[in-house]
C-alpha cells in the first residue's frame, strides 16, 4: 500500500476506490498478517442490511498489532503512559513487553474459563492495563465491551446485562485530577443486578480499601503471577466479533455497536496512517478515553497495528493546571496531537502563558474529533498549538463507522476552518433532503448519508438487528443514515453541522435526551420531563431540562440539586442537566407529541419567533415557559 503523498494522488486513489472498491481494499488488506487470505472482498445489501468484508479470511488482530512488529520493533516503545500525577514516573512499554503483558492477561482470562465468543466487560481508568485487557480479549477471541469509567452503576448494569458479560476487568479506583473515584464500589453496586457475571479481576491502582466478594472477586496481581507470558493467538474469522461498544440512541437504551475483526483492523490502520500521515518513529497522542470509540480505534488498534508509539494519558487537561496537555506534549516530544473541540475551548479560556511556557516544536500535526469545531477554536488551536504551521485534521466519524470517514489528509488536503473537508478513499457520502432525495450538486445542505459500505462499519446492534435497520437504514432506504446534518460547499468540501436527531453532544459525549429524561423521571417529585440541548461556550452543548412536578416545588434549588445527583447516579456525572426549569406543562400537540422545536428555541434564548403554536393542545404553556426561561 502506497501512502498518498499529493493531492492528485488522493484524487486518483479516491476515484479508484469508488470505481473498484474491492480491488482498492484488497490492495490495502495485503499489508496485514492473515492466517488465511479471504475468498471474497465484499458482500453487501443495505436493504437487509448486511455487509461482510474479507469473507473467509482468518486472522488475529493482536498478531497484527504486536507479533508481526517484533522482528523490527521489539525494543521500540509501543505505549508511553503518562500518569494522572505529574510527579509519578511515566512508563514506556516496548512492543516486546506489550507482547508478554497481553499474553499474561490472556492466560489469566483463560484460567478463569473465558473462551472464544465470551463477553468481557472492561471498566478501568486510563492505565496500560486497560490496553492489555482489550488486546488480551482479542488474543483469545473473547469479545470486549469497554464501559467508560465515568459511567455510574446504572449505565454499567444496562451494558453488562445487554451483552451478557461473564467477567469484569476492573481496578480498585481511579485518579481524576485531585479526586479519587471509587470504581470498585460502583461495580459492587452494579453487580447486584448482573446475574451473568461470575468473576471480577481487580487491578490495584489507587490502593484504596475495597470490598472483595469471596468466590467472585480476585486480585489481578495475584492471578497473573501464576500464568505464562506466552499465549498463542486464537484464529478468528474476519467477520467474528471483535468488540461491542455502546453508544446512546435517540430513544431507548444504549445500542451495542458490533465491530468485527478483519474490516475494522484494515480500516483503522489505513485511516490512521493516511489522515495523520504517520511517519515511522513518531510519537502520537490521542487524548480520548479508551471508553469511547476514539480510544479503541486511535489509541489502541489503529496506532499499534501501524507499529506506532501511542501515548496514553491518565489525567485531565486542567490538573494540576491548565498547562498539563502542553507539559505532557513537551515532555514526551509528541509529534501528532489529537483531541476534542471541547478541550480546546476550555484551554483557550486560560491565559496563553500556559501554552507559551512549553516547547511545542515537536508537534507536526493536530487533530480534532467528536463534535463540530467552531472557527474561533480552530484558529486558536492552529495558531497557538500548531504555531500556524501544523495542519488541523478535523476527523468526522462515529462509533458506528469504526474509523475516520470525512477528514483532511495532513499536509495534502487544503484546510478550511470548521470543515471536515473531503471523504477519505472508499467513503461515498450523500447529502439528502427531507424528502429522501439526494442533493447531487455542490453548495447544498441536508442530512448526511453514506451510499456504500466501508470495512469498519458496525455490522449490527448486539442482539437487535431490527433496531440496527430501523435506526440507520430505514430513513433513506439503501443508504446508511448518520444522524448528522451536513453542508457541501461550492468546492465540494463537507462541513458537519451537528445532530439532527435527539442525540446531544456534551463535551464530546453523546447522550440521548430520552435517557436523561427517564433518569430525571425517577425522582419521586417528578411527573414528566423534556430535555433539549442549548449552545454552551465550552461544552459545545449543554443539557436543558424542563421538569413538571406533581406539586409546585417549594425549594427549587434543593430539588434541582437532587435531580442532578440522581442523573449522575443513574447515568454518570457527564449527563447532569446544566439548567433545570420547573414548568406546569409542556408544549404538546393534540396527539400528545412534545414540540421540541419550541423547547429548543427557548433554551437557546431565542423566544422572538417560536413559529406556529396553534396546533398545540394548550398554547398558554408557551408563555409560561418563555417567562421562566433560564
Ligand atoms: C459528531 C466519535 C463534527 C457527529 C468519533 C457524530 C463530529 C458524532 C465530528 C459521533 C467532527 C464526530 N465534526 N461533528 N469532526 N466528529 N462528530 O459516536 O455528530 O462518539 O455523529 O464518535 O459526533 O460521536 P461518537
XYZ file of C-alpha atoms and ligand atoms in Angstrom:
655
model
C 0.000 0.000 0.000
C 1.361 3.343 -1.007
C 0.720 6.305 1.238
C -0.892 9.181 -0.537
C 1.614 11.980 -0.976
C -0.038 14.600 -3.122
C -3.499 15.911 -3.742
C -3.501 14.494 -7.260
C -2.692 11.135 -5.792
C -5.532 11.457 -3.292
C -7.880 12.063 -6.206
C -6.506 9.093 -8.053
C -6.856 6.799 -5.052
C -10.294 8.156 -4.305
C -11.547 7.624 -7.833
C -10.155 4.125 -7.949
C -11.737 3.299 -4.567
C -15.132 4.272 -5.976
C -14.774 2.591 -9.336
C -13.335 -0.581 -7.954
C -13.808 -0.759 -4.194
C -12.980 -4.435 -3.940
C -9.643 -4.072 -5.686
C -8.868 -0.959 -3.663
C -9.497 -2.589 -0.282
C -7.871 -5.870 -1.283
C -4.735 -3.896 -2.035
C -4.847 -2.230 1.388
C -5.562 -5.547 3.113
C -2.464 -7.146 1.553
C -0.391 -5.279 4.150
C -1.502 -7.393 7.073
C -0.754 -10.749 8.542
C -3.561 -13.100 7.591
C -3.519 -16.722 8.666
C -5.593 -17.378 5.584
C -6.489 -14.982 2.763
C -10.108 -14.016 2.075
C -12.085 -15.612 -0.745
C -14.186 -12.563 -1.467
C -13.591 -8.963 -0.506
C -17.171 -7.804 -0.048
C -20.766 -8.875 0.014
C -23.395 -6.346 0.900
C -27.001 -5.310 0.789
C -28.031 -2.133 2.610
C -31.679 -3.144 2.412
C -31.237 -6.161 4.651
C -28.906 -4.560 5.916
C -25.762 -6.611 5.664
C -22.095 -6.063 4.865
C -19.291 -8.591 5.089
C -15.671 -7.889 4.326
C -12.743 -10.168 3.553
C -15.016 -13.171 3.599
C -13.293 -16.394 4.582
C -10.180 -14.531 5.774
C -8.592 -15.739 9.033
C -6.506 -13.601 11.334
C -5.893 -12.398 14.824
C -5.740 -8.636 15.236
C -3.209 -8.864 18.062
C -0.750 -10.651 15.781
C -1.054 -7.572 13.588
C -0.799 -5.129 16.481
C 2.083 -6.880 18.224
C 3.661 -10.117 16.963
C 4.395 -9.021 13.433
C 6.279 -5.952 14.697
C 8.623 -7.920 16.941
C 11.363 -8.705 14.403
C 11.919 -4.986 13.804
C 10.407 -3.207 16.750
C 10.861 -5.377 19.835
C 12.619 -2.536 21.650
C 10.596 0.338 20.251
C 8.134 1.913 22.673
C 4.618 0.831 21.857
C 2.863 2.686 24.673
C 4.029 5.722 26.606
C 1.950 6.049 29.710
C 1.662 9.423 31.429
C 0.060 9.164 34.866
C -2.504 11.498 36.371
C 0.023 12.932 38.820
C 2.966 14.553 37.040
C 5.267 13.612 39.897
C 4.662 9.899 39.309
C 7.029 8.218 36.818
C 5.685 7.724 33.307
C 6.061 4.233 31.852
C 7.367 3.170 28.465
C 6.190 -0.221 27.304
C 8.088 -1.713 24.379
C 6.473 -3.944 21.777
C 8.269 -6.912 23.359
C 6.883 -6.030 26.778
C 3.453 -5.418 25.318
C 3.558 -8.911 23.830
C 4.243 -10.507 27.197
C 1.803 -8.340 29.142
C -1.006 -9.095 26.724
C -0.206 -12.803 26.769
C -0.252 -12.848 30.548
C -3.643 -11.185 30.767
C -4.895 -13.526 28.048
C -3.723 -16.534 30.025
C -5.256 -15.116 33.188
C -8.600 -14.851 31.380
C -8.258 -18.385 30.081
C -7.545 -19.633 33.594
C -10.916 -18.172 34.575
C -12.605 -20.180 31.861
C -13.003 -17.384 29.306
C -13.023 -18.700 25.753
C -13.759 -17.500 22.245
C -17.083 -15.701 21.970
C -17.466 -14.904 25.691
C -18.182 -11.270 26.512
C -15.877 -9.492 28.932
C -16.650 -6.099 30.405
C -13.725 -3.723 30.939
C -14.339 -0.921 33.424
C -10.975 0.675 34.028
C -9.179 4.012 34.026
C -6.509 5.025 31.527
C -3.642 2.814 32.632
C -1.649 0.480 30.351
C -3.523 -2.481 31.813
C -6.681 -1.338 30.056
C -4.944 -1.718 26.691
C -3.554 -5.098 27.761
C -7.079 -6.093 28.747
C -8.581 -5.210 25.369
C -5.802 -6.888 23.427
C -5.887 -9.946 25.694
C -9.569 -10.430 24.939
C -8.854 -10.072 21.234
C -5.997 -12.553 21.517
C -8.234 -15.350 22.784
C -11.299 -14.367 20.771
C -13.291 -13.016 23.713
C -15.444 -10.003 22.848
C -14.662 -6.934 24.902
C -17.183 -4.371 25.963
C -15.355 -1.385 27.409
C -17.514 0.836 29.573
C -16.217 4.368 30.174
C -15.161 4.526 33.821
C -17.088 7.793 34.252
C -20.391 5.954 33.871
C -22.289 5.084 37.009
C -23.744 1.798 38.248
C -26.995 2.189 36.285
C -25.198 2.514 32.970
C -22.896 -0.359 33.841
C -25.865 -2.622 34.631
C -27.536 -1.935 31.276
C -24.364 -2.611 29.341
C -23.271 -5.733 31.225
C -26.711 -7.315 31.013
C -27.292 -6.448 27.382
C -24.047 -8.169 26.386
C -24.344 -10.962 28.949
C -20.781 -10.435 30.189
C -19.235 -13.291 32.154
C -16.315 -11.455 33.629
C -15.381 -7.878 34.538
C -11.862 -6.485 34.377
C -11.620 -3.637 36.828
C -9.457 -1.597 39.159
C -9.901 -0.661 42.783
C -10.208 3.006 41.945
C -9.254 5.754 39.540
C -7.446 9.069 39.798
C -9.023 12.047 38.143
C -7.141 15.256 38.811
C -7.165 15.707 42.583
C -10.046 13.263 43.052
C -10.075 9.538 43.710
C -13.006 7.676 42.230
C -14.120 4.567 43.951
C -14.678 2.361 40.915
C -14.911 -0.914 42.767
C -17.884 0.132 44.848
C -19.682 1.240 41.670
C -19.037 -2.238 40.292
C -20.243 -3.861 43.510
C -23.462 -1.887 43.329
C -23.970 -2.754 39.668
C -23.229 -6.447 40.034
C -26.120 -6.872 42.474
C -28.193 -6.705 39.299
C -25.945 -8.537 36.831
C -26.582 -12.259 37.085
C -24.281 -13.287 34.224
C -21.069 -12.040 35.853
C -19.155 -14.859 37.504
C -15.805 -13.252 38.114
C -14.216 -9.838 38.667
C -10.466 -9.361 38.306
C -9.369 -6.256 40.154
C -6.084 -4.494 39.398
C -4.653 -2.189 42.059
C -4.334 1.433 41.025
C -5.316 3.679 43.917
C -4.705 1.038 46.605
C -7.949 2.143 48.218
C -9.666 -0.191 50.585
C -12.226 -2.175 48.654
C -14.659 -4.913 49.318
C -13.712 -8.238 47.673
C -16.600 -10.634 47.381
C -15.395 -14.179 48.088
C -15.970 -16.570 45.218
C -16.419 -13.689 42.753
C -13.611 -11.157 43.094
C -9.928 -11.879 42.589
C -6.862 -9.654 42.624
C -5.353 -9.254 39.165
C -1.806 -9.078 40.556
C -2.201 -12.421 42.322
C -3.797 -14.265 39.442
C -1.331 -13.016 36.879
C 1.608 -14.317 38.859
C 0.676 -17.906 38.066
C 0.409 -17.717 34.296
C 2.782 -17.953 31.365
C 3.801 -14.866 29.424
C 3.278 -16.536 26.073
C -0.157 -17.241 24.648
C -0.941 -18.454 21.153
C -3.463 -16.260 19.375
C -6.865 -17.687 18.520
C -7.587 -17.897 14.817
C -10.509 -15.593 14.089
C -12.714 -15.273 11.074
C -12.646 -11.817 9.508
C -16.315 -11.454 10.422
C -16.036 -12.782 14.001
C -16.900 -10.195 16.643
C -14.002 -8.173 17.977
C -15.878 -5.915 20.372
C -19.147 -4.345 21.385
C -19.200 -0.662 22.250
C -22.304 1.103 23.475
C -23.476 4.425 22.147
C -26.553 6.432 23.031
C -29.663 6.221 20.943
C -32.250 8.915 20.373
C -34.761 6.618 22.034
C -34.439 3.705 24.397
C -31.362 2.087 25.856
C -27.841 2.480 24.516
C -27.045 0.495 21.395
C -24.293 -2.118 21.489
C -22.463 -1.456 18.246
C -20.798 -4.604 16.949
C -17.400 -4.435 15.256
C -15.696 -7.369 13.612
C -12.044 -8.372 13.288
C -10.913 -8.088 9.678
C -12.514 -4.969 8.254
C -12.034 -2.989 11.445
C -8.330 -3.819 11.523
C -7.753 -2.867 7.885
C -9.720 0.345 8.090
C -8.450 1.777 11.393
C -4.888 1.132 10.307
C -5.364 2.658 6.860
C -7.177 5.767 8.080
C -4.698 6.335 10.924
C -1.731 6.259 8.581
C -3.453 8.198 5.822
C -5.172 11.057 7.641
C -2.321 11.803 10.056
C 0.395 10.799 7.560
C 2.037 8.943 10.419
C 5.783 8.557 9.916
C 7.754 5.745 11.430
C 9.224 6.702 14.789
C 6.778 9.491 15.563
C 5.100 9.877 18.937
C 1.356 10.067 18.623
C -1.015 11.235 21.330
C -4.771 10.921 21.301
C -6.293 12.397 24.464
C -9.546 10.414 24.307
C -10.522 7.796 26.843
C -10.488 4.148 25.768
C -14.098 4.007 26.893
C -15.058 5.689 23.613
C -14.581 4.604 20.016
C -11.786 7.155 19.544
C -9.782 5.362 22.194
C -10.484 1.948 20.661
C -9.605 2.875 17.088
C -6.997 5.580 17.548
C -5.234 4.878 20.830
C -5.150 1.099 20.644
C -5.905 -0.721 17.391
C -5.020 1.777 14.634
C -1.686 3.026 16.016
C -0.495 -0.341 17.322
C -1.297 -2.142 14.095
C 0.753 0.579 12.382
C 3.704 -0.047 14.712
C 3.402 3.454 16.154
C 4.271 4.809 19.570
C 0.978 5.738 21.182
C 0.698 7.851 24.305
C -1.934 7.114 26.934
C -2.752 9.842 29.419
C -4.480 9.055 32.680
C -5.229 12.596 33.770
C -7.298 15.606 32.795
C -6.338 18.792 30.887
C -6.921 21.117 33.847
C -4.871 19.490 36.601
C -2.575 20.404 38.242
C -3.108 23.411 35.975
C -4.363 24.393 32.540
C -0.953 23.720 31.029
C -0.989 19.986 31.597
C -1.562 18.915 27.966
C 1.260 21.147 26.786
C 3.530 19.932 29.541
C 2.917 16.317 28.508
C 3.396 17.160 24.814
C 6.764 18.756 25.577
C 7.872 16.035 27.975
C 7.265 13.198 25.529
C 8.080 15.181 22.359
C 4.704 14.484 20.865
C 4.544 14.750 17.055
C 0.851 14.209 16.409
C -1.695 15.565 18.848
C -5.365 14.594 18.595
C -8.040 15.995 20.899
C -11.642 17.236 21.101
C -13.058 20.721 20.456
C -14.406 20.867 23.994
C -10.874 20.515 25.408
C -9.602 23.165 23.008
C -12.350 25.602 24.043
C -11.679 25.143 27.734
C -7.908 25.576 27.302
C -8.444 28.575 25.063
C -10.015 30.355 28.040
C -6.818 30.023 30.096
C -4.008 32.594 29.798
C -1.665 31.903 26.886
C 1.234 31.686 29.309
C 0.103 28.125 29.993
C 0.929 27.302 26.393
C 3.978 29.504 25.952
C 5.962 28.081 28.821
C 6.321 24.809 26.919
C 8.267 23.952 23.807
C 5.758 22.530 21.373
C 8.033 22.408 18.332
C 7.850 18.641 18.169
C 4.174 18.876 17.146
C 3.711 18.480 13.399
C 0.065 17.512 13.007
C -3.024 18.407 15.022
C -6.312 16.575 15.055
C -9.814 17.072 16.367
C -12.895 14.885 16.764
C -16.227 14.430 18.436
C -18.298 17.480 17.576
C -18.217 20.397 15.196
C -15.284 22.679 15.913
C -16.148 26.371 15.846
C -13.908 28.628 13.789
C -12.580 30.524 16.776
C -11.382 27.343 18.483
C -9.939 26.094 15.179
C -7.858 29.246 14.780
C -6.713 29.277 18.392
C -5.586 25.667 18.041
C -3.915 26.246 14.679
C -2.149 29.455 15.743
C -1.111 28.679 19.292
C -0.615 24.933 19.425
C 0.280 24.463 15.770
C 2.340 27.702 15.598
C 0.369 28.488 12.442
C 2.215 25.669 10.684
C 0.532 22.403 11.561
C -2.499 21.147 9.704
C -5.653 20.639 11.755
C -7.086 17.290 10.773
C -10.788 17.597 11.583
C -11.928 13.978 11.536
C -15.638 13.307 11.176
C -16.728 9.807 12.102
C -18.833 7.848 14.603
C -18.864 4.851 16.918
C -20.859 3.192 14.146
C -18.330 3.938 11.405
C -15.394 2.496 13.377
C -12.917 4.883 11.760
C -12.454 8.266 10.069
C -14.833 8.947 7.186
C -14.501 12.583 6.189
C -11.196 14.149 7.070
C -8.345 16.147 5.633
C -5.150 14.281 4.868
C -2.408 16.095 6.774
C -0.387 18.454 4.588
C -2.233 17.312 1.460
C -5.835 18.408 1.664
C -6.411 22.146 1.675
C -7.736 23.212 5.067
C -10.913 25.116 5.750
C -11.633 26.008 9.351
C -14.630 24.087 10.720
C -14.741 21.805 7.681
C -14.005 18.095 7.831
C -13.158 18.710 4.145
C -13.242 15.623 1.903
C -14.161 11.945 2.156
C -11.286 9.517 2.612
C -10.797 6.906 -0.101
C -13.583 4.338 -0.031
C -16.122 6.695 1.544
C -19.141 7.743 -0.528
C -21.140 10.470 1.202
C -24.573 11.550 0.025
C -26.458 14.634 1.157
C -30.186 14.034 1.358
C -33.100 16.430 1.520
C -36.129 15.976 3.782
C -37.990 14.006 1.144
C -35.239 11.480 0.754
C -33.828 12.844 -2.476
C -30.128 13.007 -2.884
C -28.764 16.506 -3.469
C -26.200 15.980 -6.133
C -24.901 19.491 -6.674
C -22.373 21.421 -4.658
C -23.483 24.284 -2.472
C -26.171 22.248 -0.689
C -27.197 21.426 2.843
C -29.115 18.445 4.181
C -28.693 15.172 6.002
C -25.622 13.083 5.684
C -25.909 9.508 4.474
C -23.348 7.041 3.123
C -24.026 5.222 -0.072
C -21.596 2.322 0.000
C -20.110 0.087 2.711
C -16.632 0.578 4.180
C -14.667 -2.114 6.009
C -15.004 -0.823 9.610
C -18.732 -0.164 9.593
C -20.657 -1.650 12.514
C -22.326 -4.863 11.433
C -25.314 -4.761 13.749
C -26.582 -3.719 17.160
C -25.811 -6.553 19.541
C -28.924 -8.673 19.905
C -31.163 -6.328 17.918
C -30.639 -6.350 14.188
C -34.095 -4.868 13.612
C -33.118 -1.782 15.603
C -29.958 -1.530 13.507
C -32.079 -1.496 10.392
C -34.647 0.931 11.789
C -32.067 3.379 13.114
C -29.610 3.506 10.242
C -31.099 2.019 7.091
C -34.765 2.996 7.068
C -34.667 6.790 6.813
C -33.096 6.617 3.360
C -33.627 3.068 2.099
C -30.478 1.608 0.600
C -28.245 4.112 2.388
C -26.656 4.372 5.837
C -28.068 7.398 7.675
C -25.599 9.093 10.007
C -27.980 11.232 12.075
C -25.896 14.310 11.222
C -26.677 17.453 9.284
C -24.137 18.492 6.689
C -23.237 21.165 4.150
C -21.260 20.688 0.975
C -19.850 23.960 -0.258
C -19.230 25.118 -3.804
C -15.883 23.376 -3.825
C -17.311 20.066 -2.636
C -15.950 20.421 0.897
C -18.021 18.987 3.746
C -18.955 20.703 6.963
C -20.810 18.746 9.621
C -23.409 20.954 11.267
C -24.449 18.675 14.151
C -27.026 16.059 15.053
C -30.467 16.200 13.514
C -31.975 13.658 15.929
C -32.494 13.642 19.684
C -28.892 12.957 20.487
C -26.949 15.748 22.105
C -23.208 16.014 22.347
C -21.980 17.407 25.634
C -18.209 17.829 25.886
C -17.894 15.348 23.041
C -20.017 12.701 24.776
C -23.156 11.540 23.014
C -26.308 11.299 25.059
C -29.870 10.519 24.212
C -32.331 13.088 25.536
C -34.677 10.173 26.283
C -32.082 8.556 28.553
C -31.677 11.736 30.580
C -35.440 12.237 30.771
C -36.019 8.771 32.120
C -33.340 9.328 34.775
C -34.974 12.631 35.823
C -38.374 10.957 35.928
C -37.064 8.525 38.557
C -37.274 11.336 41.110
C -40.387 10.840 43.225
C -41.410 14.506 42.898
C -41.192 14.478 39.098
C -44.153 13.762 36.890
C -42.643 14.360 33.453
C -39.637 15.968 31.824
C -38.287 17.036 28.451
C -34.610 17.532 27.717
C -33.080 19.580 24.902
C -29.640 20.942 24.116
C -28.587 24.585 24.142
C -25.316 26.101 22.910
C -22.648 26.078 25.602
C -19.406 28.047 25.368
C -17.104 25.242 26.396
C -19.071 22.012 26.298
C -20.462 22.673 22.830
C -23.927 21.761 24.023
C -25.425 21.935 27.482
C -28.344 19.946 28.886
C -31.531 21.961 29.465
C -34.320 20.122 31.292
C -37.946 21.183 31.562
C -39.475 19.422 34.530
C -43.079 19.058 35.616
C -43.527 18.135 39.282
C -46.611 16.651 40.902
C -46.682 19.587 43.332
C -45.202 23.012 42.791
C -41.720 22.707 44.335
C -41.136 24.762 47.497
C -37.384 24.684 47.438
C -36.426 24.763 43.787
C -32.655 24.843 44.339
C -32.757 21.823 46.608
C -34.825 19.879 44.121
C -32.508 20.866 41.269
C -29.576 19.537 43.219
C -31.378 16.271 43.929
C -32.286 15.834 40.279
C -28.711 16.500 39.175
C -27.367 13.997 41.657
C -29.904 11.426 40.601
C -28.921 11.757 36.939
C -25.249 11.452 37.903
C -26.064 8.306 39.839
C -28.172 6.686 37.147
C -26.165 7.607 34.043
C -22.978 9.338 35.128
C -21.834 12.869 36.001
C -21.473 13.785 32.309
C -25.253 13.705 31.871
C -26.140 16.146 34.686
C -28.521 18.856 33.461
C -26.915 22.295 33.388
C -30.245 24.067 33.626
C -33.498 22.856 35.121
C -36.648 24.871 34.583
C -39.757 23.853 36.503
C -42.901 24.180 34.430
C -46.529 23.238 34.873
C -46.962 21.854 31.363
C -45.078 21.045 28.165
C -45.978 22.222 24.669
C -47.710 19.168 23.247
C -49.630 18.667 20.062
C -53.162 17.302 20.207
C -51.717 13.865 19.561
C -49.506 14.205 22.630
C -46.166 14.753 20.914
C -43.858 17.233 22.622
C -42.915 20.062 20.264
C -39.218 20.082 20.971
C -38.627 22.809 18.454
C -40.241 25.293 20.862
C -38.308 23.974 23.841
C -35.062 24.234 21.903
C -35.741 27.824 20.895
C -36.479 28.863 24.479
C -33.398 27.035 25.734
C -31.313 28.834 23.125
C -32.676 32.117 24.455
C -34.476 32.877 21.217
C -38.099 33.486 22.105
C -38.843 36.078 19.446
C -40.062 33.701 16.809
C -41.402 30.424 18.049
C -43.214 29.629 14.834
C -46.703 28.270 14.633
C -48.067 27.270 18.028
C -51.700 26.945 17.032
C -51.523 23.180 16.743
C -50.730 22.930 20.434
C -53.203 21.402 22.810
C -52.686 24.282 25.226
C -50.830 27.237 23.674
C -50.743 29.077 27.012
C -47.934 26.838 28.319
C -45.658 28.544 25.826
C -45.954 31.899 27.597
C -45.226 30.298 30.944
C -42.158 28.555 29.509
C -40.902 31.743 27.886
C -41.464 33.683 31.099
C -39.473 31.249 33.213
C -36.601 30.677 30.784
C -33.193 30.344 32.449
C -20.135 14.152 15.986
C -16.945 9.981 17.840
C -18.429 17.444 13.617
C -21.197 13.806 14.958
C -15.836 9.613 16.850
C -21.213 12.293 15.007
C -18.431 15.417 14.674
C -20.983 12.012 16.464
C -17.080 15.221 14.332
C -20.372 10.671 16.717
C -16.420 16.254 13.594
C -17.784 13.489 15.437
N -17.146 17.335 13.266
N -19.089 16.522 14.318
N -15.138 16.172 13.260
N -16.707 14.016 14.817
N -18.823 14.329 15.375
O -20.119 8.040 18.178
O -22.423 14.348 15.376
O -18.947 9.408 19.975
O -22.424 11.734 14.551
O -17.974 9.077 17.704
O -20.098 13.059 16.885
O -19.970 10.532 18.046
P -19.272 9.210 18.557
